CSV table of C-alpha atoms and ligand atoms in Angstrom, one decimal:
chain,number,residue,atom,x,y,z
A,1,MET,CA,97.2,78.1,90.8
A,2,ARG,CA,97.6,74.7,89.5
A,3,PRO,CA,95.3,73.2,86.9
A,4,GLU,CA,93.9,70.6,89.1
A,5,GLN,CA,92.9,73.3,91.7
A,6,VAL,CA,91.1,75.4,88.8
A,7,LYS,CA,89.3,72.1,87.8
A,8,LYS,CA,88.1,71.5,91.4
A,9,TYR,CA,86.8,74.8,91.7
A,10,TYR,CA,84.5,74.3,88.7
A,11,VAL,CA,83.7,70.6,89.5
A,12,ASN,CA,82.8,71.4,93.2
A,13,THR,CA,80.7,74.5,92.6
A,14,GLU,CA,77.3,74.5,91.0
A,15,PRO,CA,77.0,76.4,87.8
A,16,PRO,CA,75.7,79.8,88.8
A,17,SER,CA,72.7,81.6,87.5
A,18,LEU,CA,74.4,84.5,85.6
A,19,GLU,CA,71.2,86.5,85.3
A,20,PRO,CA,70.7,89.4,84.3
A,21,TRP,CA,73.4,88.6,81.8
A,22,SER,CA,72.3,86.5,78.6
A,23,ILE,CA,75.5,84.4,78.8
A,24,ALA,CA,74.3,82.1,75.9
A,25,ARG,CA,74.3,85.3,73.6
A,26,LYS,CA,78.0,86.1,74.6
A,27,HIS,CA,81.1,85.2,72.7
A,28,ILE,CA,83.3,83.4,75.2
A,29,ARG,CA,86.8,82.9,75.2
A,30,ILE,CA,89.1,81.3,77.8
A,31,VAL,CA,92.9,81.4,78.3
A,32,THR,CA,94.4,78.1,79.4
A,33,GLY,CA,97.3,77.7,81.9
A,34,ASP,CA,99.8,77.4,78.9
A,35,ARG,CA,98.4,80.7,77.4
A,36,ARG,CA,96.4,79.3,74.7
A,37,PHE,CA,93.2,81.0,73.7
A,38,ILE,CA,90.2,78.9,73.1
A,39,LYS,CA,86.9,80.1,71.7
A,40,LEU,CA,84.1,78.1,73.5
A,41,ASN,CA,81.5,79.0,70.9
A,42,THR,CA,83.1,77.2,68.2
A,43,LEU,CA,82.9,74.0,70.3
A,44,ARG,CA,79.3,74.8,71.0
A,45,SER,CA,77.4,77.5,69.4
A,46,ARG,CA,75.6,78.9,72.6
A,47,VAL,CA,77.3,78.4,75.9
A,48,ASP,CA,75.0,78.5,78.8
A,49,GLU,CA,76.1,78.4,82.5
A,50,LYS,CA,76.1,74.6,82.6
A,51,ALA,CA,78.1,74.1,79.5
A,52,LEU,CA,80.4,76.9,80.7
A,53,TRP,CA,81.1,75.2,84.0
A,54,ARG,CA,81.5,71.9,82.2
A,55,LEU,CA,84.0,73.2,79.7
A,56,CYS,CA,86.0,75.1,82.3
A,57,ALA,CA,86.2,71.8,84.4
A,58,ARG,CA,87.7,70.3,81.4
A,59,HIS,CA,90.1,72.9,80.3
A,60,ALA,CA,91.1,74.6,83.7
A,61,PRO,CA,91.3,78.2,82.3
A,62,SER,CA,93.3,80.9,84.1
A,63,HIS,CA,90.9,83.4,82.9
A,64,VAL,CA,87.3,83.2,81.4
A,65,TYR,CA,86.3,86.2,79.1
A,66,MET,CA,83.0,87.3,77.5
A,67,SER,CA,82.1,89.9,74.9
A,68,VAL,CA,80.5,93.0,76.0
A,69,VAL,CA,78.2,92.8,73.0
A,70,ASN,CA,75.5,90.0,72.9
A,71,TYR,CA,75.0,88.1,69.6
A,72,LEU,CA,72.2,86.0,68.0
A,73,PHE,CA,75.1,84.0,66.5
A,74,PRO,CA,78.1,84.2,69.0
A,75,GLU,CA,79.8,81.2,67.2
A,76,ARG,CA,80.2,83.5,64.1
A,77,VAL,CA,82.2,86.2,66.1
A,78,GLY,CA,85.8,86.6,64.5
A,79,LEU,CA,84.8,85.0,61.1
A,80,LYS,CA,84.9,87.1,57.9
A,81,SER,CA,82.2,89.9,58.1
A,82,TRP,CA,81.2,88.7,61.5
A,83,GLY,CA,79.3,92.0,62.3
A,84,LYS,CA,76.6,91.1,59.7
A,85,HIS,CA,76.4,87.5,60.3
A,86,ALA,CA,76.8,87.2,64.1
A,87,TYR,CA,74.0,89.8,64.5
A,88,PRO,CA,74.9,92.0,67.4
A,89,VAL,CA,71.7,92.5,69.7
A,90,GLY,CA,72.6,95.0,72.5
A,91,GLY,CA,75.0,94.6,75.2
A,92,GLU,CA,76.6,96.3,78.2
A,93,TYR,CA,78.9,99.1,78.6
A,94,VAL,CA,81.8,98.3,80.9
A,95,ILE,CA,84.0,100.5,83.1
A,96,ASP,CA,87.2,99.2,84.6
A,97,VAL,CA,88.5,100.5,87.9
A,98,ASP,CA,91.7,99.1,88.5
A,99,ASN,CA,94.0,100.2,91.3
A,100,TYR,CA,97.1,99.4,89.8
A,101,LEU,CA,96.5,103.1,88.4
A,102,PHE,CA,96.8,104.4,92.0
A,103,ARG,CA,100.2,102.8,92.5
A,104,GLY,CA,103.0,105.3,93.0
A,105,MET,CA,100.4,108.0,93.8
A,106,ASP,CA,100.0,107.1,97.4
A,107,THR,CA,102.5,107.0,100.2
A,108,HIS,CA,101.7,103.6,102.1
A,109,GLU,CA,103.6,100.5,101.5
A,110,HIS,CA,101.9,97.9,99.3
A,111,PRO,CA,102.2,94.3,100.4
A,112,ARG,CA,103.9,91.9,97.9
A,113,THR,CA,100.8,90.1,97.3
A,114,TRP,CA,98.4,90.6,94.4
A,115,VAL,CA,95.9,92.5,96.4
A,116,CYS,CA,96.7,95.7,98.5
A,117,MET,CA,93.7,96.2,100.9
A,118,ALA,CA,94.4,99.9,101.1
A,119,CYS,CA,94.5,100.3,97.4
A,120,LEU,CA,91.3,98.2,97.0
A,121,GLU,CA,89.5,100.4,99.4
A,122,VAL,CA,90.3,103.5,97.2
A,123,ALA,CA,89.1,101.5,94.2
A,124,ARG,CA,85.8,100.7,96.0
A,125,ARG,CA,85.2,104.3,96.8
A,126,TYR,CA,85.9,105.5,93.2
A,127,THR,CA,83.8,102.6,92.0
A,128,VAL,CA,80.8,104.0,94.2
A,129,ARG,CA,81.4,107.5,92.8
A,130,LEU,CA,81.4,106.4,89.2
A,131,CYS,CA,78.3,104.2,89.6
A,132,GLU,CA,76.5,107.6,91.1
A,133,LEU,CA,77.5,109.3,87.9
A,134,VAL,CA,76.3,106.5,85.6
A,135,GLU,CA,73.0,106.2,87.5
A,136,GLU,CA,72.3,109.7,86.1
A,137,ASN,CA,71.6,107.9,82.8
A,138,TYR,CA,71.1,104.2,83.5
A,139,GLU,CA,69.9,102.1,86.6
A,140,ASN,CA,70.6,98.4,85.9
A,141,ILE,CA,74.0,98.2,87.0
A,142,ARG,CA,75.9,95.4,88.3
A,143,ILE,CA,79.4,95.5,89.9
A,144,VAL,CA,81.8,92.5,89.9
A,145,PHE,CA,85.1,92.3,91.7
A,146,SER,CA,87.8,91.9,89.1
A,147,GLY,CA,89.4,89.0,91.0
A,148,ALA,CA,92.6,91.2,91.5
A,149,ARG,CA,92.9,94.9,92.1
A,150,GLY,CA,89.6,96.4,91.2
A,151,PHE,CA,86.1,96.3,90.0
A,152,HIS,CA,84.1,96.2,86.8
A,153,ILE,CA,81.0,98.2,86.5
A,154,HIS,CA,78.6,96.7,84.0
A,155,VAL,CA,76.0,99.0,82.7
A,156,LEU,CA,73.3,96.6,81.5
A,157,ASP,CA,70.6,98.8,80.2
A,158,PHE,CA,73.2,100.7,77.9
A,159,ASN,CA,71.3,101.2,74.7
A,160,VAL,CA,73.0,101.9,71.4
A,161,LYS,CA,70.0,103.8,70.2
A,162,ASP,CA,70.4,106.3,73.2
A,163,TRP,CA,73.6,107.6,71.6
A,164,ALA,CA,73.4,106.7,67.9
A,165,HIS,CA,71.4,106.1,65.0
A,166,TYR,CA,71.1,102.3,64.6
A,167,ASP,CA,72.2,101.1,61.2
A,168,GLU,CA,70.9,97.7,60.6
A,169,HIS,CA,73.4,97.3,57.9
A,170,ASP,CA,76.5,98.0,59.8
A,171,PRO,CA,75.5,97.2,63.6
A,172,VAL,CA,79.1,97.1,64.6
A,173,LYS,CA,79.7,100.6,63.6
A,174,SER,CA,76.6,101.7,65.4
A,175,HIS,CA,77.8,100.2,68.5
A,176,GLU,CA,81.3,101.8,68.1
A,177,VAL,CA,79.6,105.3,67.6
A,178,ALA,CA,77.2,104.9,70.4
A,179,ARG,CA,80.0,103.7,72.8
A,180,PHE,CA,82.4,106.7,71.6
A,181,ARG,CA,79.6,109.2,72.4
A,182,TYR,CA,78.7,107.8,75.7
A,183,THR,CA,82.6,107.5,76.7
A,184,LEU,CA,83.1,111.2,75.7
A,185,HIS,CA,79.9,112.2,77.8
A,186,LEU,CA,81.3,110.2,80.7
A,187,ALA,CA,84.9,111.5,80.2
A,188,ARG,CA,83.8,115.1,80.2
A,189,MET,CA,81.9,114.7,83.6
A,190,LEU,CA,84.8,112.7,85.1
A,191,ASP,CA,87.3,115.2,84.2
A,192,ALA,CA,85.5,117.7,86.4
A,193,MET,CA,85.2,115.1,89.2
A,194,PHE,CA,88.6,113.5,89.4
A,195,ASP,CA,92.2,115.1,89.1
A,196,GLU,CA,93.6,111.7,88.0
A,197,PRO,CA,92.0,108.9,85.9
A,198,HIS,CA,91.6,105.8,87.8
A,199,PHE,CA,89.6,103.8,85.4
A,200,THR,CA,89.5,102.7,81.7
A,201,LEU,CA,86.7,103.7,79.5
A,202,SER,CA,86.6,101.6,76.3
A,203,ILE,CA,84.7,102.2,72.9
A,204,ASP,CA,85.7,99.1,71.5
A,205,PRO,CA,82.5,96.8,70.9
A,206,MET,CA,85.0,93.8,70.6
A,207,ARG,CA,86.4,94.1,74.0
A,208,MET,CA,86.1,91.2,76.4
A,209,ILE,CA,85.5,91.2,80.0
A,210,SER,CA,85.9,88.5,82.9
A,211,VAL,CA,82.8,86.3,83.3
A,212,PRO,CA,81.2,86.9,86.6
A,213,GLN,CA,81.7,84.1,89.2
A,214,THR,CA,84.6,82.6,87.2
A,215,LEU,CA,88.0,82.2,88.7
A,216,ASN,CA,91.0,84.4,88.3
A,217,ALA,CA,93.7,81.7,88.4
A,218,SER,CA,96.6,84.3,88.4
A,219,THR,CA,95.5,85.6,91.8
A,220,GLY,CA,93.4,82.7,92.9
A,221,LEU,CA,90.5,84.7,93.6
A,222,VAL,CA,86.8,84.7,92.2
A,223,CYS,CA,85.5,87.4,90.0
A,224,ARG,CA,82.5,87.6,92.5
A,225,LEU,CA,79.4,89.5,91.6
A,226,ILE,CA,78.9,92.1,94.3
A,227,GLY,CA,75.5,93.5,93.2
A,228,ASN,CA,74.6,97.2,92.8
A,229,ARG,CA,76.1,100.3,94.0
A,230,MET,CA,74.1,100.0,97.5
A,231,ASP,CA,75.6,96.4,98.0
A,232,LEU,CA,79.2,97.8,97.3
A,233,GLU,CA,78.7,100.7,99.7
A,234,ARG,CA,77.7,98.0,102.5
A,235,LYS,CA,80.6,95.6,102.0
A,236,SER,CA,84.0,96.1,103.5
A,237,VAL,CA,87.1,95.2,101.3
A,238,MET,CA,87.8,92.4,103.9
A,239,ARG,CA,84.2,90.9,103.2
A,240,ILE,CA,84.8,91.2,99.4
A,241,LEU,CA,88.0,89.2,99.6
A,242,ASP,CA,86.3,86.7,101.8
A,243,GLU,CA,83.5,86.2,99.4
A,244,ALA,CA,86.0,86.0,96.5
A,245,ASN,CA,88.0,83.3,98.5
A,246,PRO,CA,87.5,79.9,96.5
A,247,SER,CA,89.3,77.9,99.0
A,248,LEU,CA,86.2,76.3,100.4
A,249,ALA,CA,85.2,74.9,97.1
A,250,ILE,CA,88.8,73.7,96.2
A,251,TRP,CA,89.8,72.2,99.6
A,252,GLY,CA,86.7,72.0,101.5
A,253,CYS,CA,88.2,74.5,104.3
A,254,PHE,CA,88.7,78.2,104.4
A,255,HIS,CA,92.0,79.9,104.2
A,256,SER,CA,91.9,83.6,104.6
A,257,TYR,CA,93.5,85.6,101.9
A,258,PRO,CA,96.5,85.9,101.2
B,1,ZN,ZN1,98.5,99.9,98.2
């Protein structure tokens, strides 16, 4: 997408409420069209939805990422000994279901566009199964369309203390240990469920994930919040793609995808 189209999206849409995420506690980074990374929190210590939309309208980013961990001082992330001084205060666990992992494994012909409807449907079903598994431990789950080939499962009530002793002197290590143990737990159960892995589990507390409702300018689709597992079960991939289509906000008329 051209930068002026990206700008239009952020100018013409209202800043969304990103509840239940605490967006102002996130460390937020954008990638610009010329592949520069900009840390938004150094421009402004706490970036709420309004500020995020304003900054995106200015920089026309191709991707907008947030930390999975929440911080009391998100602007200090990345500085020396940031773990101590940024104060991690919880955060979500995210599973990536990305259907590029299915490619070559099936027999149908993929279209030459970013999104293959058949593959996205497979990803949708995997995501539902994974959510059911996560629901054995957690209930506050949100699913976001990745804006390309899959879905992000955000486990919002993931709690470090469920899996590790929380060491106040080394909060980052505590996050790492808890994420490692939960990942191990999930991996064991998933091994029994699926022959092939179609998802990424990450233990990295520093990992970044797309901010819901922002634009993936590589594909021209919105990383649209879908809702919980039941919402995903109810929606067809056709409807998911229609809802992720930003053309109404950009041009004032609807072009179906692709
Ligand atoms: Zn396909």
